Structures are given as structure tokens and as C-alpha cells.
CSV table of C-alpha atoms and ligand atoms in Angstrom, one decimal:
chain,number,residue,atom,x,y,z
A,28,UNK,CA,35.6,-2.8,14.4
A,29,UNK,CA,38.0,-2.3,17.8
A,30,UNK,CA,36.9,-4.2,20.4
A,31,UNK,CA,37.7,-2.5,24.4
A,32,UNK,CA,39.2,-5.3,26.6
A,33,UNK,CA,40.9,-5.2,30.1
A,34,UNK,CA,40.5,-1.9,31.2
A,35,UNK,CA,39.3,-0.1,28.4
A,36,UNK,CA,36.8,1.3,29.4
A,37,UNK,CA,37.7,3.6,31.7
A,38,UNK,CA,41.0,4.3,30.2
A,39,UNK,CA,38.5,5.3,26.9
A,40,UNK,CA,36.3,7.6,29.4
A,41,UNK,CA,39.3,9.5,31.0
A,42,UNK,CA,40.8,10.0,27.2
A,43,UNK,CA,37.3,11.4,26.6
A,44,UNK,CA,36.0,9.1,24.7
A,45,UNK,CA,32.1,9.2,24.1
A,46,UNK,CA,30.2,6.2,26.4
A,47,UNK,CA,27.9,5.9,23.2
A,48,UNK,CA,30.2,5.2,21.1
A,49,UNK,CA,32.0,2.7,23.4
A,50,UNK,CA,28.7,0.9,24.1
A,51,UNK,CA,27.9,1.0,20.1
A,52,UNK,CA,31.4,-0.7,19.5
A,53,UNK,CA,30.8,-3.3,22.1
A,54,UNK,CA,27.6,-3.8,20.8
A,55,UNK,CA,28.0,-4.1,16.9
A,56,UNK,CA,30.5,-7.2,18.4
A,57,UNK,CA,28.4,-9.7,18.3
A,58,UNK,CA,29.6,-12.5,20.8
A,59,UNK,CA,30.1,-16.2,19.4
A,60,UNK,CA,29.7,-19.7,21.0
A,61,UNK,CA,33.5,-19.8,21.9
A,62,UNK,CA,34.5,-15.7,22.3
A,63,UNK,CA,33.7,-14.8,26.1
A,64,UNK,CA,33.5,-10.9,26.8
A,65,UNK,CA,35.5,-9.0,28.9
A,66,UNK,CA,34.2,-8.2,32.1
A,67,UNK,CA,33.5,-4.8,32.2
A,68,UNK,CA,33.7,-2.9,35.2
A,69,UNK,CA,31.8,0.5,35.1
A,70,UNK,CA,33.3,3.8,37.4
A,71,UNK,CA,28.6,3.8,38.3
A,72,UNK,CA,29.3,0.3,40.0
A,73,UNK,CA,30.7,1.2,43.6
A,74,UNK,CA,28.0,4.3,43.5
A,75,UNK,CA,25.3,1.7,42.6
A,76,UNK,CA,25.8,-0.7,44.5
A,77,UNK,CA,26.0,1.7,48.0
A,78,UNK,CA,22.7,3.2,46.7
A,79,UNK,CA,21.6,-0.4,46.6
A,80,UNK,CA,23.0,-1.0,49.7
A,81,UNK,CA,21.1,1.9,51.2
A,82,UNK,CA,18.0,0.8,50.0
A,83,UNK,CA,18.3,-2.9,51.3
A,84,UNK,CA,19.4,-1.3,54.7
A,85,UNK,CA,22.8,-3.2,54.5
A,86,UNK,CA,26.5,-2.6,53.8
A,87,UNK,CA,27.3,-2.8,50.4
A,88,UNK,CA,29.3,-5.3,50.2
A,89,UNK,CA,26.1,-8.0,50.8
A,90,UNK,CA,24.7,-6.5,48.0
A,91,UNK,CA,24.5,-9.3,45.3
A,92,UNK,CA,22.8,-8.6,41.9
A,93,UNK,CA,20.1,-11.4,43.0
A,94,UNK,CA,18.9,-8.9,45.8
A,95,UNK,CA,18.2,-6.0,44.0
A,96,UNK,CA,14.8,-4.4,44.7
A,97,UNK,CA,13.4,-4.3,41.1
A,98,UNK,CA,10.5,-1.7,41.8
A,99,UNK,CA,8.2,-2.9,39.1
A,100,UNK,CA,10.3,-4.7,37.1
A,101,UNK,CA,12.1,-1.7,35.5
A,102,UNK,CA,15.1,-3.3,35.9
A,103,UNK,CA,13.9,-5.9,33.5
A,104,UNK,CA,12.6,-3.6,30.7
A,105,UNK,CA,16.6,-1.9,30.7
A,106,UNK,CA,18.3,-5.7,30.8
A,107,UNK,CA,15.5,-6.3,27.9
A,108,UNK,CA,16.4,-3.2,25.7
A,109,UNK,CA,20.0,-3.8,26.4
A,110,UNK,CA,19.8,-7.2,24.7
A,111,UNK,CA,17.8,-5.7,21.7
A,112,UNK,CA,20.0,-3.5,21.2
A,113,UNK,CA,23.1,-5.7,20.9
A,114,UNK,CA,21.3,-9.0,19.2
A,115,UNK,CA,18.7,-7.7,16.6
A,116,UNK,CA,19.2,-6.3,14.0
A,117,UNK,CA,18.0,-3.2,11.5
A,118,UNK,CA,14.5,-1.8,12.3
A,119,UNK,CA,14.1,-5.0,15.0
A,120,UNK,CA,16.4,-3.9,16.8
A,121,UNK,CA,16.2,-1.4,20.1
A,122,UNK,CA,17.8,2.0,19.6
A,123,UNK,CA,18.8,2.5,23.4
A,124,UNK,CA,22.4,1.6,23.2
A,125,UNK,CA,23.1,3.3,26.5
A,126,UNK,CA,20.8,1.4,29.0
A,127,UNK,CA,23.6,-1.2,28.8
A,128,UNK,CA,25.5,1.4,31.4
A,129,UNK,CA,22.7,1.5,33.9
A,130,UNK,CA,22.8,-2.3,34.3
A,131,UNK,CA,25.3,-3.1,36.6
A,132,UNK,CA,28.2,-5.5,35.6
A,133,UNK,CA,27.2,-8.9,36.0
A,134,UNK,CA,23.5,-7.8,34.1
A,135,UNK,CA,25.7,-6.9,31.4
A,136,UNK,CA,28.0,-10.0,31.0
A,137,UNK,CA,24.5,-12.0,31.6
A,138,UNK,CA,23.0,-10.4,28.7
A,139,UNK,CA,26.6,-11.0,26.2
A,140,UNK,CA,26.3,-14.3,27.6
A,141,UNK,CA,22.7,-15.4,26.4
A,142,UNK,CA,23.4,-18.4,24.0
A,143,UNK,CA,20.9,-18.5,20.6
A,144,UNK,CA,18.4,-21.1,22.1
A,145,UNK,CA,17.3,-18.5,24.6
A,146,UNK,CA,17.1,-15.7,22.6
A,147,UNK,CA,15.0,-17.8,20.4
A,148,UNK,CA,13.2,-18.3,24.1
A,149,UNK,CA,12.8,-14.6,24.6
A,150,UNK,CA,11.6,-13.7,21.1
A,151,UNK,CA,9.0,-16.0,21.2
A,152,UNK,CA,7.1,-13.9,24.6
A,153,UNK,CA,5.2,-11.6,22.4
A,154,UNK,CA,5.8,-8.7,24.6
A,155,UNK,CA,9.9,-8.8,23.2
A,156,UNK,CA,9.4,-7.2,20.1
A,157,UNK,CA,6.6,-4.9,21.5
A,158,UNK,CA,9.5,-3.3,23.6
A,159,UNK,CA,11.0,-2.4,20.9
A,160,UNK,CA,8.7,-1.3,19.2
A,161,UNK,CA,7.2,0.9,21.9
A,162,UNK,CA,11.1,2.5,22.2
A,163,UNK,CA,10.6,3.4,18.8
A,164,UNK,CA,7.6,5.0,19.4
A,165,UNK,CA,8.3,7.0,22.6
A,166,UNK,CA,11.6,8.2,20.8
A,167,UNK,CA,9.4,9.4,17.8
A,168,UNK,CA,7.3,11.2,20.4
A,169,UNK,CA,10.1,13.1,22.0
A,170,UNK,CA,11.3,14.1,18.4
A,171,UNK,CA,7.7,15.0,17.2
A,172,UNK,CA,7.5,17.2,20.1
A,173,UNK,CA,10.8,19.1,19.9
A,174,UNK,CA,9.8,19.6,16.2
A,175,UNK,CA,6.3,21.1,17.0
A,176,UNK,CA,8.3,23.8,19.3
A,177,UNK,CA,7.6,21.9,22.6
A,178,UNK,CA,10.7,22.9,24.7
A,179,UNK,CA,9.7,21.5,28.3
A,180,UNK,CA,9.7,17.5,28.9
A,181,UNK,CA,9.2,15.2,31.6
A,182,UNK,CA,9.9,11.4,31.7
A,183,UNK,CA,7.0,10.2,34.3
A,184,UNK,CA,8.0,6.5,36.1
A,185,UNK,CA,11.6,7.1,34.3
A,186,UNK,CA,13.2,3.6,35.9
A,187,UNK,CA,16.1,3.3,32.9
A,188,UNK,CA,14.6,5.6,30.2
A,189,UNK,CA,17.8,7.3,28.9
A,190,UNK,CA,16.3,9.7,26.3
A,191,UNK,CA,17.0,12.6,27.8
A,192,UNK,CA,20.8,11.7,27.5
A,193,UNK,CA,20.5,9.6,23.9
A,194,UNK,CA,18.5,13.0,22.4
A,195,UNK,CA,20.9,14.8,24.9
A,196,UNK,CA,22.6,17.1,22.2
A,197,UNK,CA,19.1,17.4,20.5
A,198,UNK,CA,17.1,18.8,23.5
A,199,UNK,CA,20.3,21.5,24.3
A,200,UNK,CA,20.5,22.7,20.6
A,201,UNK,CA,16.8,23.6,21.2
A,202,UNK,CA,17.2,24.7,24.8
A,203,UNK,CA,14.6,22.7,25.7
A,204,UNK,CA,13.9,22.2,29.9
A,205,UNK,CA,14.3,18.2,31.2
A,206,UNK,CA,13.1,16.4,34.1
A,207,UNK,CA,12.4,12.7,34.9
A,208,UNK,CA,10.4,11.8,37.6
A,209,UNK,CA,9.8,8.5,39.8
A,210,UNK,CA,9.3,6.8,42.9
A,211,UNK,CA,11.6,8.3,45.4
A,212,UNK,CA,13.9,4.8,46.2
A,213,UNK,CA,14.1,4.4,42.0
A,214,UNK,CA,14.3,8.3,41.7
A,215,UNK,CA,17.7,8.2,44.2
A,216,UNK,CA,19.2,5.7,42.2
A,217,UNK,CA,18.6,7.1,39.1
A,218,UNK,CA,19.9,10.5,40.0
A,219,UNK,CA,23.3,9.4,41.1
A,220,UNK,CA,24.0,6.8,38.3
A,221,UNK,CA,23.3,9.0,35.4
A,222,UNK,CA,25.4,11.6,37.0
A,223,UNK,CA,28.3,10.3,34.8
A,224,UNK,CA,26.0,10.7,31.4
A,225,UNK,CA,26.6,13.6,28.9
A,226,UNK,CA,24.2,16.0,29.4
A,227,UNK,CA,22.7,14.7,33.1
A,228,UNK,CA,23.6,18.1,34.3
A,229,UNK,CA,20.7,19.8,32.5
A,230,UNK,CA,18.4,16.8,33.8
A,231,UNK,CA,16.5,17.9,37.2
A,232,UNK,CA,15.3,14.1,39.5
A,233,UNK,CA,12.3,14.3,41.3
A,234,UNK,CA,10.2,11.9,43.0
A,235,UNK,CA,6.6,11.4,43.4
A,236,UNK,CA,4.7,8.0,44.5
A,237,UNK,CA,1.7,8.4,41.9
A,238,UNK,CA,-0.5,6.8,44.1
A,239,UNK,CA,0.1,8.7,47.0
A,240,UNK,CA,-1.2,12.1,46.0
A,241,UNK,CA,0.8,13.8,48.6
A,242,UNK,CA,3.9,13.1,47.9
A,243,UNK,CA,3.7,14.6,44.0
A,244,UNK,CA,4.2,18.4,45.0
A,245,UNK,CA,7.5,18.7,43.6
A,246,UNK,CA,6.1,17.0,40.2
A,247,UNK,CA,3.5,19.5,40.1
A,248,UNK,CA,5.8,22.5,41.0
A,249,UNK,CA,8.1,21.5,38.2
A,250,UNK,CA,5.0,21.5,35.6
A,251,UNK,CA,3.7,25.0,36.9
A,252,UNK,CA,7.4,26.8,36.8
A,253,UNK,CA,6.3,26.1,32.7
A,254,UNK,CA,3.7,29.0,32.8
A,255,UNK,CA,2.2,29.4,29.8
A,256,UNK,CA,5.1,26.9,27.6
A,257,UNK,CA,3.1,23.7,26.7
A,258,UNK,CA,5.3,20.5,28.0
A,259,UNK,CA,5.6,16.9,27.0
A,260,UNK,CA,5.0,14.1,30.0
A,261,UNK,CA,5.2,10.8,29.0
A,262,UNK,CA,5.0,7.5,30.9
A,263,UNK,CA,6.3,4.4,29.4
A,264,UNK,CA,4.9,1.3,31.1
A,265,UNK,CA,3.6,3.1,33.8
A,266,UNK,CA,-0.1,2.9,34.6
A,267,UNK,CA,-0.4,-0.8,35.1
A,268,UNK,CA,1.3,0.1,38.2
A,269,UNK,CA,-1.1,2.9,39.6
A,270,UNK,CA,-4.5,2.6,41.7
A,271,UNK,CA,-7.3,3.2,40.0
A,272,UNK,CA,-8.5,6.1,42.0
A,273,UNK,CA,-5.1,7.5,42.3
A,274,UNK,CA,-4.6,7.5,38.1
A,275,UNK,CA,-8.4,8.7,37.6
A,276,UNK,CA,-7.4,12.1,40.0
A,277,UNK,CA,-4.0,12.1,38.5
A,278,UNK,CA,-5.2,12.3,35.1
A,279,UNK,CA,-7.4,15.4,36.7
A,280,UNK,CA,-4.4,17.0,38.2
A,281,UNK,CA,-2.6,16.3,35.5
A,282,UNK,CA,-5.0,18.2,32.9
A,283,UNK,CA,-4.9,21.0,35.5
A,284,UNK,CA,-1.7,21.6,35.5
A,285,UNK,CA,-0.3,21.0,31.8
A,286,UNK,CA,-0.4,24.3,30.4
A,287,UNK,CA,-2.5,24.5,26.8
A,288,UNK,CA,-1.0,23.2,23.8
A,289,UNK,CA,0.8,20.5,26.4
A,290,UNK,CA,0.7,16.8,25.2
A,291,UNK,CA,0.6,13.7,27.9
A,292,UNK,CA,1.6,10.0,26.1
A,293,UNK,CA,1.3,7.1,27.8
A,294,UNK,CA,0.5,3.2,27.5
A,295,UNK,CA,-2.2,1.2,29.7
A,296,UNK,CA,-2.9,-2.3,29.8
A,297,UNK,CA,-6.7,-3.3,28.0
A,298,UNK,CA,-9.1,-4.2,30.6
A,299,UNK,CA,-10.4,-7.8,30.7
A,300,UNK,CA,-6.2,-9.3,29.7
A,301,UNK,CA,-6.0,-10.0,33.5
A,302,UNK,CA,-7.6,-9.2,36.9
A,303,UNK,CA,-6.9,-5.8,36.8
A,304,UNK,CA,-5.7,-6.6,40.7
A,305,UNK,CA,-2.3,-5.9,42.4
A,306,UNK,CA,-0.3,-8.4,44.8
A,307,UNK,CA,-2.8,-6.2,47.8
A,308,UNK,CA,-5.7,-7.0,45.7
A,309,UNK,CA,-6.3,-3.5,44.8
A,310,UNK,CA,-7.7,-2.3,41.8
A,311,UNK,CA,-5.1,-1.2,39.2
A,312,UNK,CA,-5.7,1.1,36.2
A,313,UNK,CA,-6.6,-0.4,33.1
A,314,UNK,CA,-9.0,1.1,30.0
A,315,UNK,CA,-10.4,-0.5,27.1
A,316,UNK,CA,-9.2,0.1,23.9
A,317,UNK,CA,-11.9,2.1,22.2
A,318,UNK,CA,-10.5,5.8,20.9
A,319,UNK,CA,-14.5,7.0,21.4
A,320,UNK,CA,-14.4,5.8,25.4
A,321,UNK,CA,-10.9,6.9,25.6
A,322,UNK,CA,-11.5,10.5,24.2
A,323,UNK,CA,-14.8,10.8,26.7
A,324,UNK,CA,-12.3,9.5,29.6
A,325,UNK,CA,-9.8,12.4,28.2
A,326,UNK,CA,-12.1,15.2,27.7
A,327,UNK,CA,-14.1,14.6,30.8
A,328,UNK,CA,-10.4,14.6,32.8
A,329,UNK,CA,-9.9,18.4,31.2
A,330,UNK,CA,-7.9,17.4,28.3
A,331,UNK,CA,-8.8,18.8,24.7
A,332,UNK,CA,-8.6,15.7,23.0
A,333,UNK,CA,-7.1,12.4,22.8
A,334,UNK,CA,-5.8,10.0,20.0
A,335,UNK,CA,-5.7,6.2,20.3
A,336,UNK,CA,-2.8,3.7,18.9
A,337,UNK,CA,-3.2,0.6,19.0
A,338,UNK,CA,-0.4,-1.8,19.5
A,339,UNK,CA,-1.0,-3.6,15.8
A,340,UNK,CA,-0.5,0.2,14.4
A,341,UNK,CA,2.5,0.8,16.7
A,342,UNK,CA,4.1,-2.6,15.3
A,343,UNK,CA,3.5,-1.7,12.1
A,344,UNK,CA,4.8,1.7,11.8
A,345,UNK,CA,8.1,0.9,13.9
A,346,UNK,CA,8.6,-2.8,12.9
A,347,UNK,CA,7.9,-3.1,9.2
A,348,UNK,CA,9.5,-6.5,9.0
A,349,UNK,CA,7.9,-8.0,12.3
A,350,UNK,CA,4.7,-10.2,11.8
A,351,UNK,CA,3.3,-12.9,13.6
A,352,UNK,CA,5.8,-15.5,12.1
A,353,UNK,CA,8.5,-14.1,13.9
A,354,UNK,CA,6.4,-13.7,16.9
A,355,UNK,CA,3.2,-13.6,18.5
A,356,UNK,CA,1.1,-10.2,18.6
A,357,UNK,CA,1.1,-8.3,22.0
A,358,UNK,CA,-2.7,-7.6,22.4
A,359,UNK,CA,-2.8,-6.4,26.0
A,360,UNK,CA,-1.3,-2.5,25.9
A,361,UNK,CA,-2.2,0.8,23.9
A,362,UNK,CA,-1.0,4.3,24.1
A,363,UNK,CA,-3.1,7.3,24.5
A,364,UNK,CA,-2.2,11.1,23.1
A,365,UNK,CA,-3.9,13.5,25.2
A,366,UNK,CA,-3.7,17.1,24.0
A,367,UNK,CA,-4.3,20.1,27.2
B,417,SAM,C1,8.2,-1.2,34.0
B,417,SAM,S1,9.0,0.1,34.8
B,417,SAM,C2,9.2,1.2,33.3
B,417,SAM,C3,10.3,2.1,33.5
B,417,SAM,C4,10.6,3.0,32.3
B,417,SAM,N1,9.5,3.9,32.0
B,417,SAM,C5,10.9,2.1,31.1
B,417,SAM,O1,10.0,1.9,30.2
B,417,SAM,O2,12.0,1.5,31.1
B,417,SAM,C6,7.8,0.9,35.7
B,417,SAM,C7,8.2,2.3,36.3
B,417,SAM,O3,7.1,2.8,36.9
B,417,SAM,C8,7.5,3.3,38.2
B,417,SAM,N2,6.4,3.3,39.1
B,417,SAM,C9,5.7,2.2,39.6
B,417,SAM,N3,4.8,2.5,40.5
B,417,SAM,C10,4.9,3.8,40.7
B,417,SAM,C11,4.3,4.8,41.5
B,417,SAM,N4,3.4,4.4,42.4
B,417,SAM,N5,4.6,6.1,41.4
B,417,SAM,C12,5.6,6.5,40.6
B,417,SAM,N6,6.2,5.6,39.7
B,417,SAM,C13,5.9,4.3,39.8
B,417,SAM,C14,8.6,2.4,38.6
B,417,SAM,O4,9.5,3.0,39.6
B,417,SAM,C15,9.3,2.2,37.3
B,417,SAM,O5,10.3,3.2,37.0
């Protein structure tokens, strides 16, 4: 397998070489004790890194990775699926092999330059292999979708979700419409950094603070331009972030919107696995995990109907060979189907 050194990369992009397949190279490379990888400077870096600046309110060359305003750790869920995807292996490990270009350089070299006792370290926290796991899942959800004859999708709290680029070709061939969606300093970023990804041009970037109901106008515009086509929202590790009354109307506005035959996935944390507060001391949404209280919730919201999976199911159907020997079970998440 070739290996890009020096300035491969870039030499690889102007030739028209596929990113993909660059990152999948790098990544099937696994690094040893002694082998040190090449730094690898991305074209994103100076645009990230001025965005960054932006957001700090500083030039950017104070801008160190340590500073980086990690709006609700979604920088950590890319750096995590970036090492899955280059250290595990067959159905353990994370199919996002391009989040690895959304991290900036230094994240990257950190990740090639994690030695086996803390991988061991990180594999132990039960919520590693749940990541993966819940990739797994949200990809199959895309796919379902696409199959069923949805053609309209929207990736709600995006942070470094990169399906819309990895199913790219996918969603084109079937002309389906694409947006992802966050909060407006993680929405800025987003949009000029995946600029350089295949298929980014069919990808509209909005912005919406879910817990500020105002400021979700564009979200909502985006959902009713769909008329009559049903759509696809999903929000991965999203809800644990969100007021409670802000996600109970959001859920309302939501069901009002989505036209019929539309499909909203997303995961919650179970009520009673922690305070349920934020940092303010506000309430933050969590549910039980009980498909009879969770279809009430739905159906009372305006939805049609709603299917519970629990995370044991999840890890089952996506991570045949995990069990609770490799590590422990994640107890505290669930994802809800809820049909318009
Ligand atoms: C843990 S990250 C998950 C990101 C991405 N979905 C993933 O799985 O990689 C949480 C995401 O929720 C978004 N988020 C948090 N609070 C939000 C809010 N009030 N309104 C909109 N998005 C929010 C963050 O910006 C971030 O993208």
C-alpha cells in the first residue's frame, strides 16, 4: 500500500486525486512504535484557523489547537471517529474515513500518534465503541431513507458529520436535496471547511440555536420549500444539549413542519444517568427509555408514530463481535424513529 509523505497531499489533490482514497491509504497504514507520520498539512488549515481566529476575536496566528472553542464537544466525537477509523478493525471499526480532514493538523498527527496503552485507555470508556456503533447506525438510516424514495435530508447539530459528502455520489445519483444545519459559530466553520469536499456544492449551511426559537427561521424555511416531499432530519448527539422547553416546542414545530411520510431520528440521553442539568443549571432534555412513553411523547407532539432502539440492539445489529469483554455496555442513550 503507498504511503503520501512530504507534500503529498496536495500534490495528490491538484493531480485530482480522490481525498477518500488518500485518507483510506493513510489510514490502512497503521503506525508502529518506531514509524513517525508525516505531518500533514491540509489546503482547510489557513481557512480554519482564520475562522477560528474570528471566533476567538483574535488574529490567527494566536490561534493554538488548545484554544479552540469546542461547542459541545463535537470536536471530540470527529477526533474519536477519526481514530476508529484508522485503529479498529472490520465491523469495530468507524466507517467515517473523511472526518480525519476536518481535524486540523496537529489533531490529526495526535490521533497517528496515540501509543497502544491508551487506545487500550480509550476502549475501555464504554461510550468508544457506542460511537461507532451509532455511525453505523445513522449511515444505515441515510441509506434506508434514500431506498424508501426519501429525496430531501437534513443533518440537524451537523458539528463533523460528513455523510452528506461520504454518500455524496449516492445522494446525486438519486437527486436527492441536502442541508446540515447548526449553531451559527459551528455552522460558519463548517461551511467554509467542507468547501474543498466532493460534492459540498450541493450541500446548503444554515444555522439555528435550537434553544433559541427565533433564530430557527431559515431551518424551518428549508423544511417547508419540501412541500408535499417527505424529508429525513436527523440529529446525532444532539438533544443532551437542548432545554427542555425549547426540545418539547421543537419536537412540536418540528412535527408541524415535516411534511407526511417525513421521518425524524435522533438519540437522547435516559433520564435518571445524570442530573439532567446544564453548566447554568437549566434543565436539559432527557426521556426514559420506554417505546410506550416515547410513542405517547411522539404522537402527542403530532408525529404518526415512533419506534424505540435501544442501545444493546444498536450494538448488536452494528457490532456483531463487540460484547462486554471487550468493553463495558453504554446504558445512558437511545434513538427514537418518529414517522410525520
Ligand atoms: C456532540 S456534537 C455532535 C456533532 C455531530 N452530530 C456528530 O455526531 O459528530 C453536538 C452538536 O450539537 C450542536 N448543538 C449543541 N447545542 C446546540 C443548539 N443549542 N442549537 C443547535 N445545535 C446545537 C453542536 O454545535 C454540535 O454540532
Amino acid at each position: 500500500m503507498a504511503l503520501v509523505s512530504g507534500n503529498g497531499e496536495s500534490a495528490l489533490r491538484e493531480a485530482g486525486f480522490p481525498v477518500w482514497k488518500l485518507i483510506r491509504e493513510l489510514s490502512w497504514a497503521r503506525p508502529t512504535s518506531t514509524w513517525k507520520p508525516p505531518m500533514i498539512r491540509s489546503k482547510m488549515t489557513g481557512v480554519v484557523d482564520r475562522l477560528r481566529a474570528t471566533l476567538r476575536g483574535g488574529p490567527a496566528e494566536d490561534v493554538s489547537a488548545s484554544t479552540i472553542p469546542d461547542l459541545a464537544n463535537l470536536g471530540k466525537v470527529g477526533r474519536l471517529r477519526h481514530i476508529q477509523s484508522i485503529y479498529e478493525r472490520n465491523d469495530l471499526r468507524n466507517p467515517d474515513i473523511l472526518v480525519g480532514e476536518l481535524l486540523t493538523p496537529e489533531e490529526r498527527e495526535s490521533c497517528w500518534r496515540i501509543n497502544e496503552r491508551q487506545l487500550a485507555s480509550m476502549r475501555r470508556d464504554s461510550f468508544y465503541y457506542f460511537v461507532v456503533a451509532r455511525t453505523k447506525f445513522l449511515d444505515q438510516v441515510v441509506l434506508d431513507a434514500v431506498a424508501s424514495g426519501i429525496r430531501r435530508v437534513l443533518v440537524l447539530g451537523a458539528g463533523t458529520d460528513t455523510r452528506l459528502y461520504r454518500f455524496g455520489g449516492h445522494l446525486a445519483s438519486f437527486d436527492v436535496d441536502v442541508a446540515e444545519c447548526d449553531q451559527p459559530a459551528a455552522a460558519a466553520v463548517k461551511g467554509q471547511v467542507a468547501k474543498t469536499f466532493k460534492y459540498s456544492d450541493r450541500v446548503q449551511y444554515l444555522s439555528a440555536d435550537l434553544n433559541e426559537a427565533a433564530s430557527c427561521g431559515r431551518m424551518w424555511d428549508w423544511i417547508d420549500a419540501g412541500g408535499t416531499r417527505p424529508t429525513l432530519v436527523f440529529a446525532e448527539g444532539v438533544s443532551g444539549y437542548i432545554h427542555v422547553p425549547a426540545f418539547e416546542r421543537f419536537l412540536k414545530d418540528m412535527a408541524s413542519h415535516l411534511a407526511k411520510g417525513s421521518l425524524f431520528v435522533y438519540d437522547f440521553k435516559r433520564s435518571g444517568t445524570d442530573a439532567g442539568m446544564n453548566q447554568a443549571g437549566k434543565p436539559i432534555f432527557r426521556m426514559p427509555v420506554d417505546a410506550a412513553w416515547l410513542l405517547e411523547k411522539h404522537t402527542s407532539a403530532g408525529f404518526a408514530r415512533s419506534v424505540l432502539t435501544s442501545t444493546p440492539a444498536m450494538m448488536r445489529d452494528h457490532l456483531p463481535s463487540w460484547n462486554e469483554s471487550i468493553s463495558p455496555a453504554y446504558d445512558q442513550d437511545a434513538f427514537v424513529h418518529a414517522w410525520r
